[in-house]
mmCIF file with all atom_site columns, C-alpha atoms and ligand atoms in Angstrom:
data_model
loop_
_atom_site.group_PDB
_atom_site.id
_atom_site.type_symbol
_atom_site.label_atom_id
_atom_site.label_alt_id
_atom_site.label_comp_id
_atom_site.label_asym_id
_atom_site.label_entity_id
_atom_site.label_seq_id
_atom_site.pdbx_PDB_ins_code
_atom_site.Cartn_x
_atom_site.Cartn_y
_atom_site.Cartn_z
_atom_site.occupancy
_atom_site.B_iso_or_equiv
_atom_site.pdbx_formal_charge
_atom_site.auth_seq_id
_atom_site.auth_comp_id
_atom_site.auth_asym_id
_atom_site.auth_atom_id
_atom_site.pdbx_PDB_model_num
ATOM   1   C  CA  . MET A 1 1   ? 39.279  21.922  22.237 1.00 51.00 ? 1   MET A CA  1
ATOM   2   C  CA  . SER A 1 2   ? 39.257  21.630  18.413 1.00 47.00 ? 2   SER A CA  1
ATOM   3   C  CA  . ARG A 1 3   ? 36.640  23.505  16.631 1.00 53.00 ? 3   ARG A CA  1
ATOM   4   C  CA  . ARG A 1 4   ? 37.142  21.519  13.417 1.00 54.00 ? 4   ARG A CA  1
ATOM   5   C  CA  . GLY A 1 5   ? 34.217  19.884  11.688 1.00 49.00 ? 5   GLY A CA  1
ATOM   6   C  CA  . ARG A 1 6   ? 35.060  16.370  12.875 1.00 52.00 ? 6   ARG A CA  1
ATOM   7   C  CA  . THR A 1 7   ? 34.295  16.876  16.652 1.00 49.00 ? 7   THR A CA  1
ATOM   8   C  CA  . PRO A 1 8   ? 31.894  14.520  18.064 1.00 53.00 ? 8   PRO A CA  1
ATOM   9   C  CA  . LEU A 1 9   ? 29.480  17.262  18.481 1.00 52.00 ? 9   LEU A CA  1
ATOM   10  C  CA  . ALA A 1 10  ? 29.408  18.034  14.810 1.00 51.00 ? 10  ALA A CA  1
ATOM   11  C  CA  . LEU A 1 11  ? 28.871  14.410  14.007 1.00 50.00 ? 11  LEU A CA  1
ATOM   12  C  CA  . GLY A 1 12  ? 26.065  14.273  16.467 1.00 49.00 ? 12  GLY A CA  1
ATOM   13  C  CA  . ALA A 1 13  ? 24.256  17.336  14.675 1.00 51.00 ? 13  ALA A CA  1
ATOM   14  C  CA  . LEU A 1 14  ? 24.801  15.780  11.429 1.00 48.00 ? 14  LEU A CA  1
ATOM   15  C  CA  . THR A 1 15  ? 23.166  12.468  12.490 1.00 49.00 ? 15  THR A CA  1
ATOM   16  C  CA  . LEU A 1 16  ? 20.273  14.411  14.063 1.00 48.00 ? 16  LEU A CA  1
ATOM   17  C  CA  . ALA A 1 17  ? 19.892  16.368  10.753 1.00 47.00 ? 17  ALA A CA  1
ATOM   18  C  CA  . ALA A 1 18  ? 19.793  13.192  8.729  1.00 46.00 ? 18  ALA A CA  1
ATOM   19  C  CA  . GLY A 1 19  ? 17.141  11.818  10.874 1.00 45.00 ? 19  GLY A CA  1
ATOM   20  C  CA  . LEU A 1 20  ? 14.941  14.907  10.810 1.00 44.00 ? 20  LEU A CA  1
ATOM   21  C  CA  . ALA A 1 21  ? 15.176  14.977  6.986  1.00 42.00 ? 21  ALA A CA  1
ATOM   22  C  CA  . LEU A 1 22  ? 13.011  11.901  7.028  1.00 44.00 ? 22  LEU A CA  1
ATOM   23  C  CA  . THR A 1 23  ? 10.282  13.306  8.898  1.00 44.00 ? 23  THR A CA  1
ATOM   24  C  CA  . ALA A 1 24  ? 10.560  17.047  8.826  1.00 41.00 ? 24  ALA A CA  1
ATOM   25  C  CA  . CYS A 1 25  ? 9.424   17.771  5.307  1.00 42.00 ? 25  CYS A CA  1
ATOM   26  C  CA  . GLY A 1 26  ? 9.535   21.677  4.775  1.00 42.00 ? 26  GLY A CA  1
ATOM   27  C  CA  . SER A 1 27  ? 10.217  22.684  8.369  1.00 41.00 ? 27  SER A CA  1
ATOM   28  C  CA  . GLY A 1 28  ? 11.614  26.158  7.767  1.00 45.00 ? 28  GLY A CA  1
ATOM   29  C  CA  . ASP A 1 29  ? 11.759  27.511  11.244 1.00 46.00 ? 29  ASP A CA  1
ATOM   30  C  CA  . ALA A 1 30  ? 13.356  25.664  14.193 1.00 46.00 ? 30  ALA A CA  1
ATOM   31  C  CA  . ASP A 1 31  ? 11.832  27.788  16.873 1.00 47.00 ? 31  ASP A CA  1
ATOM   32  C  CA  . THR A 1 32  ? 9.333   25.763  18.683 1.00 42.00 ? 32  THR A CA  1
ATOM   33  C  CA  . ASP A 1 33  ? 10.330  22.290  19.769 1.00 47.00 ? 33  ASP A CA  1
ATOM   34  C  CA  . ALA A 1 34  ? 8.408   22.219  22.924 1.00 49.00 ? 34  ALA A CA  1
ATOM   35  C  CA  . GLY A 1 35  ? 5.734   24.235  24.430 1.00 51.00 ? 35  GLY A CA  1
ATOM   36  C  CA  . GLY A 1 36  ? 4.379   27.434  23.152 1.00 64.00 ? 36  GLY A CA  1
ATOM   37  C  CA  . GLY A 1 37  ? 1.764   27.841  20.344 1.00 90.00 ? 37  GLY A CA  1
ATOM   38  C  CA  . THR A 1 38  ? -0.647  25.215  19.369 1.00 96.00 ? 38  THR A CA  1
ATOM   39  C  CA  . PRO A 1 39  ? -0.327  22.277  16.938 1.00 97.00 ? 39  PRO A CA  1
ATOM   40  C  CA  . GLN A 1 40  ? -1.688  22.755  13.371 1.00 97.00 ? 40  GLN A CA  1
ATOM   41  C  CA  . VAL A 1 41  ? -2.264  19.231  12.084 1.00 98.00 ? 41  VAL A CA  1
ATOM   42  C  CA  . LYS A 1 42  ? -3.428  18.319  8.640  1.00 97.00 ? 42  LYS A CA  1
ATOM   43  C  CA  . VAL A 1 43  ? -3.728  14.810  7.451  1.00 98.00 ? 43  VAL A CA  1
ATOM   44  C  CA  . GLY A 1 44  ? -2.916  13.947  3.758  1.00 97.00 ? 44  GLY A CA  1
ATOM   45  C  CA  . GLU A 1 45  ? -1.956  11.175  1.457  1.00 96.00 ? 45  GLU A CA  1
ATOM   46  C  CA  . ALA A 1 46  ? -4.433  8.800   3.136  1.00 98.00 ? 46  ALA A CA  1
ATOM   47  C  CA  . PHE A 1 47  ? -5.384  5.527   1.709  1.00 98.00 ? 47  PHE A CA  1
ATOM   48  C  CA  . ILE A 1 48  ? -6.168  1.838   2.634  1.00 98.00 ? 48  ILE A CA  1
ATOM   49  C  CA  . PRO A 1 49  ? -4.935  -0.825  0.084  1.00 98.00 ? 49  PRO A CA  1
ATOM   50  C  CA  . ALA A 1 50  ? -7.852  -3.263  -0.534 1.00 97.00 ? 50  ALA A CA  1
ATOM   51  C  CA  . PRO A 1 51  ? -7.335  -6.140  1.610  1.00 96.00 ? 51  PRO A CA  1
ATOM   52  C  CA  . ALA A 1 52  ? -6.999  -9.726  0.241  1.00 91.00 ? 52  ALA A CA  1
ATOM   53  C  CA  . SER A 1 53  ? -9.090  -11.156 3.038  1.00 89.00 ? 53  SER A CA  1
ATOM   54  C  CA  . GLY A 1 54  ? -11.810 -9.719  5.402  1.00 90.00 ? 54  GLY A CA  1
ATOM   55  C  CA  . ASP A 1 55  ? -9.688  -10.243 8.521  1.00 90.00 ? 55  ASP A CA  1
ATOM   56  C  CA  . MET A 1 56  ? -7.569  -7.220  8.476  1.00 95.00 ? 56  MET A CA  1
ATOM   57  C  CA  . ALA A 1 57  ? -6.676  -4.083  6.514  1.00 97.00 ? 57  ALA A CA  1
ATOM   58  C  CA  . ALA A 1 58  ? -3.672  -1.666  6.587  1.00 97.00 ? 58  ALA A CA  1
ATOM   59  C  CA  . GLY A 1 59  ? -3.856  2.227   6.577  1.00 98.00 ? 59  GLY A CA  1
ATOM   60  C  CA  . PHE A 1 60  ? -1.349  4.827   5.471  1.00 98.00 ? 60  PHE A CA  1
ATOM   61  C  CA  . PHE A 1 61  ? -1.357  8.691   5.809  1.00 98.00 ? 61  PHE A CA  1
ATOM   62  C  CA  . VAL A 1 62  ? 0.878   11.560  6.637  1.00 98.00 ? 62  VAL A CA  1
ATOM   63  C  CA  . VAL A 1 63  ? 0.229   14.167  9.415  1.00 98.00 ? 63  VAL A CA  1
ATOM   64  C  CA  . HIS A 1 64  ? 1.569   17.509  8.482  1.00 98.00 ? 64  HIS A CA  1
ATOM   65  C  CA  . ASN A 1 65  ? 2.000   19.864  11.402 1.00 98.00 ? 65  ASN A CA  1
ATOM   66  C  CA  . GLY A 1 66  ? 2.584   23.538  10.921 1.00 97.00 ? 66  GLY A CA  1
ATOM   67  C  CA  . GLY A 1 67  ? 2.553   24.382  14.676 1.00 97.00 ? 67  GLY A CA  1
ATOM   68  C  CA  . ALA A 1 68  ? 3.802   23.078  17.963 1.00 98.00 ? 68  ALA A CA  1
ATOM   69  C  CA  . ALA A 1 69  ? 4.264   19.380  18.750 1.00 98.00 ? 69  ALA A CA  1
ATOM   70  C  CA  . ASP A 1 70  ? 1.369   16.989  19.211 1.00 98.00 ? 70  ASP A CA  1
ATOM   71  C  CA  . THR A 1 71  ? 0.875   13.374  19.732 1.00 98.00 ? 71  THR A CA  1
ATOM   72  C  CA  . LEU A 1 72  ? -1.210  10.822  17.900 1.00 98.00 ? 72  LEU A CA  1
ATOM   73  C  CA  . THR A 1 73  ? -2.786  8.788   20.784 1.00 98.00 ? 73  THR A CA  1
ATOM   74  C  CA  . SER A 1 74  ? -5.210  6.398   19.133 1.00 98.00 ? 74  SER A CA  1
ATOM   75  C  CA  . VAL A 1 75  ? -7.176  5.630   15.805 1.00 98.00 ? 75  VAL A CA  1
ATOM   76  C  CA  . SER A 1 76  ? -10.780 4.525   15.534 1.00 98.00 ? 76  SER A CA  1
ATOM   77  C  CA  . SER A 1 77  ? -13.047 3.540   12.561 1.00 98.00 ? 77  SER A CA  1
ATOM   78  C  CA  . GLU A 1 78  ? -16.571 2.403   12.055 1.00 94.00 ? 78  GLU A CA  1
ATOM   79  C  CA  . ILE A 1 79  ? -15.403 -0.612  9.942  1.00 96.00 ? 79  ILE A CA  1
ATOM   80  C  CA  . ALA A 1 80  ? -13.127 -2.078  12.581 1.00 97.00 ? 80  ALA A CA  1
ATOM   81  C  CA  . GLY A 1 81  ? -13.357 -3.266  16.151 1.00 97.00 ? 81  GLY A CA  1
ATOM   82  C  CA  . GLU A 1 82  ? -10.019 -2.085  16.768 1.00 97.00 ? 82  GLU A CA  1
ATOM   83  C  CA  . VAL A 1 83  ? -7.287  0.079   15.037 1.00 98.00 ? 83  VAL A CA  1
ATOM   84  C  CA  . THR A 1 84  ? -3.722  -0.515  16.256 1.00 98.00 ? 84  THR A CA  1
ATOM   85  C  CA  . LEU A 1 85  ? -0.764  1.643   15.335 1.00 98.00 ? 85  LEU A CA  1
ATOM   86  C  CA  . HIS A 1 86  ? 2.473   -0.039  14.156 1.00 98.00 ? 86  HIS A CA  1
ATOM   87  C  CA  . THR A 1 87  ? 6.038   0.730   13.391 1.00 97.00 ? 87  THR A CA  1
ATOM   88  C  CA  . THR A 1 88  ? 8.284   -1.659  11.078 1.00 95.00 ? 88  THR A CA  1
ATOM   89  C  CA  . GLU A 1 89  ? 11.834  -2.051  11.900 1.00 91.00 ? 89  GLU A CA  1
ATOM   90  C  CA  . ASP A 1 90  ? 13.996  -4.417  9.963  1.00 91.00 ? 90  ASP A CA  1
ATOM   91  C  CA  . GLY A 1 91  ? 10.834  -5.892  8.577  1.00 90.00 ? 91  GLY A CA  1
ATOM   92  C  CA  . VAL A 1 92  ? 9.407   -6.658  11.975 1.00 94.00 ? 92  VAL A CA  1
ATOM   93  C  CA  . MET A 1 93  ? 6.322   -4.708  13.040 1.00 94.00 ? 93  MET A CA  1
ATOM   94  C  CA  . LYS A 1 94  ? 5.641   -3.685  16.505 1.00 97.00 ? 94  LYS A CA  1
ATOM   95  C  CA  . GLU A 1 95  ? 2.577   -2.244  18.080 1.00 97.00 ? 95  GLU A CA  1
ATOM   96  C  CA  . GLN A 1 96  ? 2.906   1.214   19.594 1.00 98.00 ? 96  GLN A CA  1
ATOM   97  C  CA  . GLY A 1 97  ? 0.775   3.156   22.071 1.00 97.00 ? 97  GLY A CA  1
ATOM   98  C  CA  . SER A 1 98  ? 1.283   6.564   20.546 1.00 98.00 ? 98  SER A CA  1
ATOM   99  C  CA  . PHE A 1 99  ? 3.251   8.460   18.048 1.00 98.00 ? 99  PHE A CA  1
ATOM   100 C  CA  . ALA A 1 100 ? 4.870   11.738  18.482 1.00 98.00 ? 100 ALA A CA  1
ATOM   101 C  CA  . VAL A 1 101 ? 3.989   14.583  15.921 1.00 98.00 ? 101 VAL A CA  1
ATOM   102 C  CA  . PRO A 1 102 ? 6.905   16.826  15.694 1.00 98.00 ? 102 PRO A CA  1
ATOM   103 C  CA  . ALA A 1 103 ? 6.571   20.567  15.733 1.00 97.00 ? 103 ALA A CA  1
ATOM   104 C  CA  . HIS A 1 104 ? 6.741   21.960  12.343 1.00 97.00 ? 104 HIS A CA  1
ATOM   105 C  CA  . GLY A 1 105 ? 7.253   18.464  10.846 1.00 97.00 ? 105 GLY A CA  1
ATOM   106 C  CA  . GLU A 1 106 ? 5.455   15.420  9.684  1.00 97.00 ? 106 GLU A CA  1
ATOM   107 C  CA  . LEU A 1 107 ? 4.644   11.978  11.070 1.00 98.00 ? 107 LEU A CA  1
ATOM   108 C  CA  . ASP A 1 108 ? 4.615   9.458   8.125  1.00 97.00 ? 108 ASP A CA  1
ATOM   109 C  CA  . PHE A 1 109 ? 2.472   6.310   8.008  1.00 97.00 ? 109 PHE A CA  1
ATOM   110 C  CA  . GLU A 1 110 ? 3.890   4.912   4.661  1.00 95.00 ? 110 GLU A CA  1
ATOM   111 C  CA  . ARG A 1 111 ? 4.387   1.565   3.081  1.00 92.00 ? 111 ARG A CA  1
ATOM   112 C  CA  . GLY A 1 112 ? 7.286   -0.251  4.628  1.00 92.00 ? 112 GLY A CA  1
ATOM   113 C  CA  . GLY A 1 113 ? 7.169   1.805   7.846  1.00 95.00 ? 113 GLY A CA  1
ATOM   114 C  CA  . ASN A 1 114 ? 4.536   3.044   10.151 1.00 97.00 ? 114 ASN A CA  1
ATOM   115 C  CA  . HIS A 1 115 ? 0.999   1.709   9.412  1.00 98.00 ? 115 HIS A CA  1
ATOM   116 C  CA  . LEU A 1 116 ? -2.476  1.401   10.779 1.00 98.00 ? 116 LEU A CA  1
ATOM   117 C  CA  . MET A 1 117 ? -3.894  -2.019  11.270 1.00 97.00 ? 117 MET A CA  1
ATOM   118 C  CA  . PHE A 1 118 ? -7.731  -2.286  11.068 1.00 98.00 ? 118 PHE A CA  1
ATOM   119 C  CA  . GLU A 1 119 ? -8.734  -5.311  13.125 1.00 97.00 ? 119 GLU A CA  1
ATOM   120 C  CA  . ASN A 1 120 ? -11.908 -7.276  13.674 1.00 96.00 ? 120 ASN A CA  1
ATOM   121 C  CA  . LEU A 1 121 ? -13.262 -5.876  10.469 1.00 97.00 ? 121 LEU A CA  1
ATOM   122 C  CA  . LYS A 1 122 ? -17.007 -5.459  10.308 1.00 96.00 ? 122 LYS A CA  1
ATOM   123 C  CA  . LYS A 1 123 ? -16.880 -5.391  6.692  1.00 93.00 ? 123 LYS A CA  1
ATOM   124 C  CA  . ARG A 1 124 ? -14.231 -5.825  4.091  1.00 95.00 ? 124 ARG A CA  1
ATOM   125 C  CA  . PRO A 1 125 ? -13.158 -2.467  2.352  1.00 96.00 ? 125 PRO A CA  1
ATOM   126 C  CA  . LYS A 1 126 ? -13.391 -2.648  -1.393 1.00 97.00 ? 126 LYS A CA  1
ATOM   127 C  CA  . GLU A 1 127 ? -11.489 -0.590  -3.915 1.00 97.00 ? 127 GLU A CA  1
ATOM   128 C  CA  . GLY A 1 128 ? -13.280 2.579   -4.679 1.00 98.00 ? 128 GLY A CA  1
ATOM   129 C  CA  . GLU A 1 129 ? -14.913 2.907   -1.315 1.00 98.00 ? 129 GLU A CA  1
ATOM   130 C  CA  . LYS A 1 130 ? -14.146 5.323   1.375  1.00 98.00 ? 130 LYS A CA  1
ATOM   131 C  CA  . VAL A 1 131 ? -13.605 4.487   5.088  1.00 98.00 ? 131 VAL A CA  1
ATOM   132 C  CA  . ALA A 1 132 ? -14.249 6.960   7.715  1.00 98.00 ? 132 ALA A CA  1
ATOM   133 C  CA  . VAL A 1 133 ? -11.330 7.109   10.154 1.00 98.00 ? 133 VAL A CA  1
ATOM   134 C  CA  . GLU A 1 134 ? -10.974 9.141   13.323 1.00 98.00 ? 134 GLU A CA  1
ATOM   135 C  CA  . LEU A 1 135 ? -7.460  10.214  14.235 1.00 98.00 ? 135 LEU A CA  1
ATOM   136 C  CA  . HIS A 1 136 ? -7.275  11.242  18.028 1.00 98.00 ? 136 HIS A CA  1
ATOM   137 C  CA  . PHE A 1 137 ? -4.607  13.662  18.983 1.00 98.00 ? 137 PHE A CA  1
ATOM   138 C  CA  . ALA A 1 138 ? -3.586  14.851  22.559 1.00 98.00 ? 138 ALA A CA  1
ATOM   139 C  CA  . GLU A 1 139 ? -3.647  18.517  21.773 1.00 97.00 ? 139 GLU A CA  1
ATOM   140 C  CA  . SER A 1 140 ? -5.611  18.824  18.471 1.00 98.00 ? 140 SER A CA  1
ATOM   141 C  CA  . GLY A 1 141 ? -8.573  16.406  19.420 1.00 98.00 ? 141 GLY A CA  1
ATOM   142 C  CA  . THR A 1 142 ? -10.122 14.279  16.946 1.00 98.00 ? 142 THR A CA  1
ATOM   143 C  CA  . VAL A 1 143 ? -9.462  14.649  13.047 1.00 98.00 ? 143 VAL A CA  1
ATOM   144 C  CA  . LYS A 1 144 ? -11.917 12.748  10.817 1.00 98.00 ? 144 LYS A CA  1
ATOM   145 C  CA  . VAL A 1 145 ? -10.487 11.573  7.547  1.00 98.00 ? 145 VAL A CA  1
ATOM   146 C  CA  . ASP A 1 146 ? -12.089 9.555   4.688  1.00 98.00 ? 146 ASP A CA  1
ATOM   147 C  CA  . PHE A 1 147 ? -9.508  6.932   3.668  1.00 98.00 ? 147 PHE A CA  1
ATOM   148 C  CA  . PRO A 1 148 ? -9.958  6.065   0.010  1.00 98.00 ? 148 PRO A CA  1
ATOM   149 C  CA  . VAL A 1 149 ? -9.577  2.333   -0.654 1.00 98.00 ? 149 VAL A CA  1
ATOM   150 C  CA  . LYS A 1 150 ? -7.137  1.820   -3.356 1.00 98.00 ? 150 LYS A CA  1
ATOM   151 C  CA  . ALA A 1 151 ? -5.900  -1.251  -5.338 1.00 97.00 ? 151 ALA A CA  1
ATOM   152 C  CA  . ALA A 1 152 ? -4.048  -3.735  -3.220 1.00 95.00 ? 152 ALA A CA  1
ATOM   153 C  CA  . THR A 1 153 ? -0.737  -2.797  -4.811 1.00 94.00 ? 153 THR A CA  1
ATOM   154 C  CA  . TYR A 1 154 ? -1.268  1.068   -4.672 1.00 95.00 ? 154 TYR A CA  1
ATOM   155 C  CA  . ASN A 1 155 ? 1.661   2.958   -3.513 1.00 91.00 ? 155 ASN A CA  1
ATOM   156 C  CA  . PRO A 1 156 ? 1.843   6.770   -3.884 1.00 87.00 ? 156 PRO A CA  1
ATOM   157 C  CA  . THR A 1 157 ? 5.067   8.120   -5.258 1.00 71.00 ? 157 THR A CA  1
ATOM   158 C  CA  . SER A 1 158 ? 7.158   9.466   -2.411 1.00 57.00 ? 158 SER A CA  1
ATOM   159 C  CA  . HIS A 1 159 ? 6.277   12.884  -1.221 1.00 55.00 ? 159 HIS A CA  1
ATOM   160 C  CA  . ALA A 1 160 ? 9.665   13.543  -0.382 1.00 50.00 ? 160 ALA A CA  1
ATOM   161 C  CA  . SER A 1 161 ? 10.293  15.710  -3.403 1.00 41.00 ? 161 SER A CA  1
ATOM   162 C  CA  . HIS A 1 162 ? 9.051   19.148  -3.394 1.00 41.00 ? 162 HIS A CA  1
HETATM 163 CU CU1 . CU  B 2 .   ? 1.134   -3.990  11.683 1.00 94.77 ? 201 CU  B CU1 1
#
């Protein structure tokens, strides 16, 4: 068996590392992948772009997790009859039942990728307002976050840089 760098194993590890780099921001220790410890989730960078119509709005945020793995199981909000969770792949969005929150990592809901859809709006969110949103996690329970409503074109600079 060759132990040179081009073995399939090494390639696999490289691919994995590249994948993790997208989501695992600042994960220093790789000790807990499953079990043990508790999740420490913190939601940041939340916003809702002011929707053009009163039918539907999108929502974006990042879950920072400093502990064990967790799962985002559902989202609810006082302004919407229903909040659904979507991925976007190759420009096509797809509803998902839940999202994994990696241990010592991040779950990103950012423009062009994962997003919330606020459906059956009870009122149309306007720029400058705040919308109360509840994120429900399997382990961490409910986390309440006020999502500020931003301009329709608002897009925060990537948080990928430290
Ligand atoms: Cu969608």
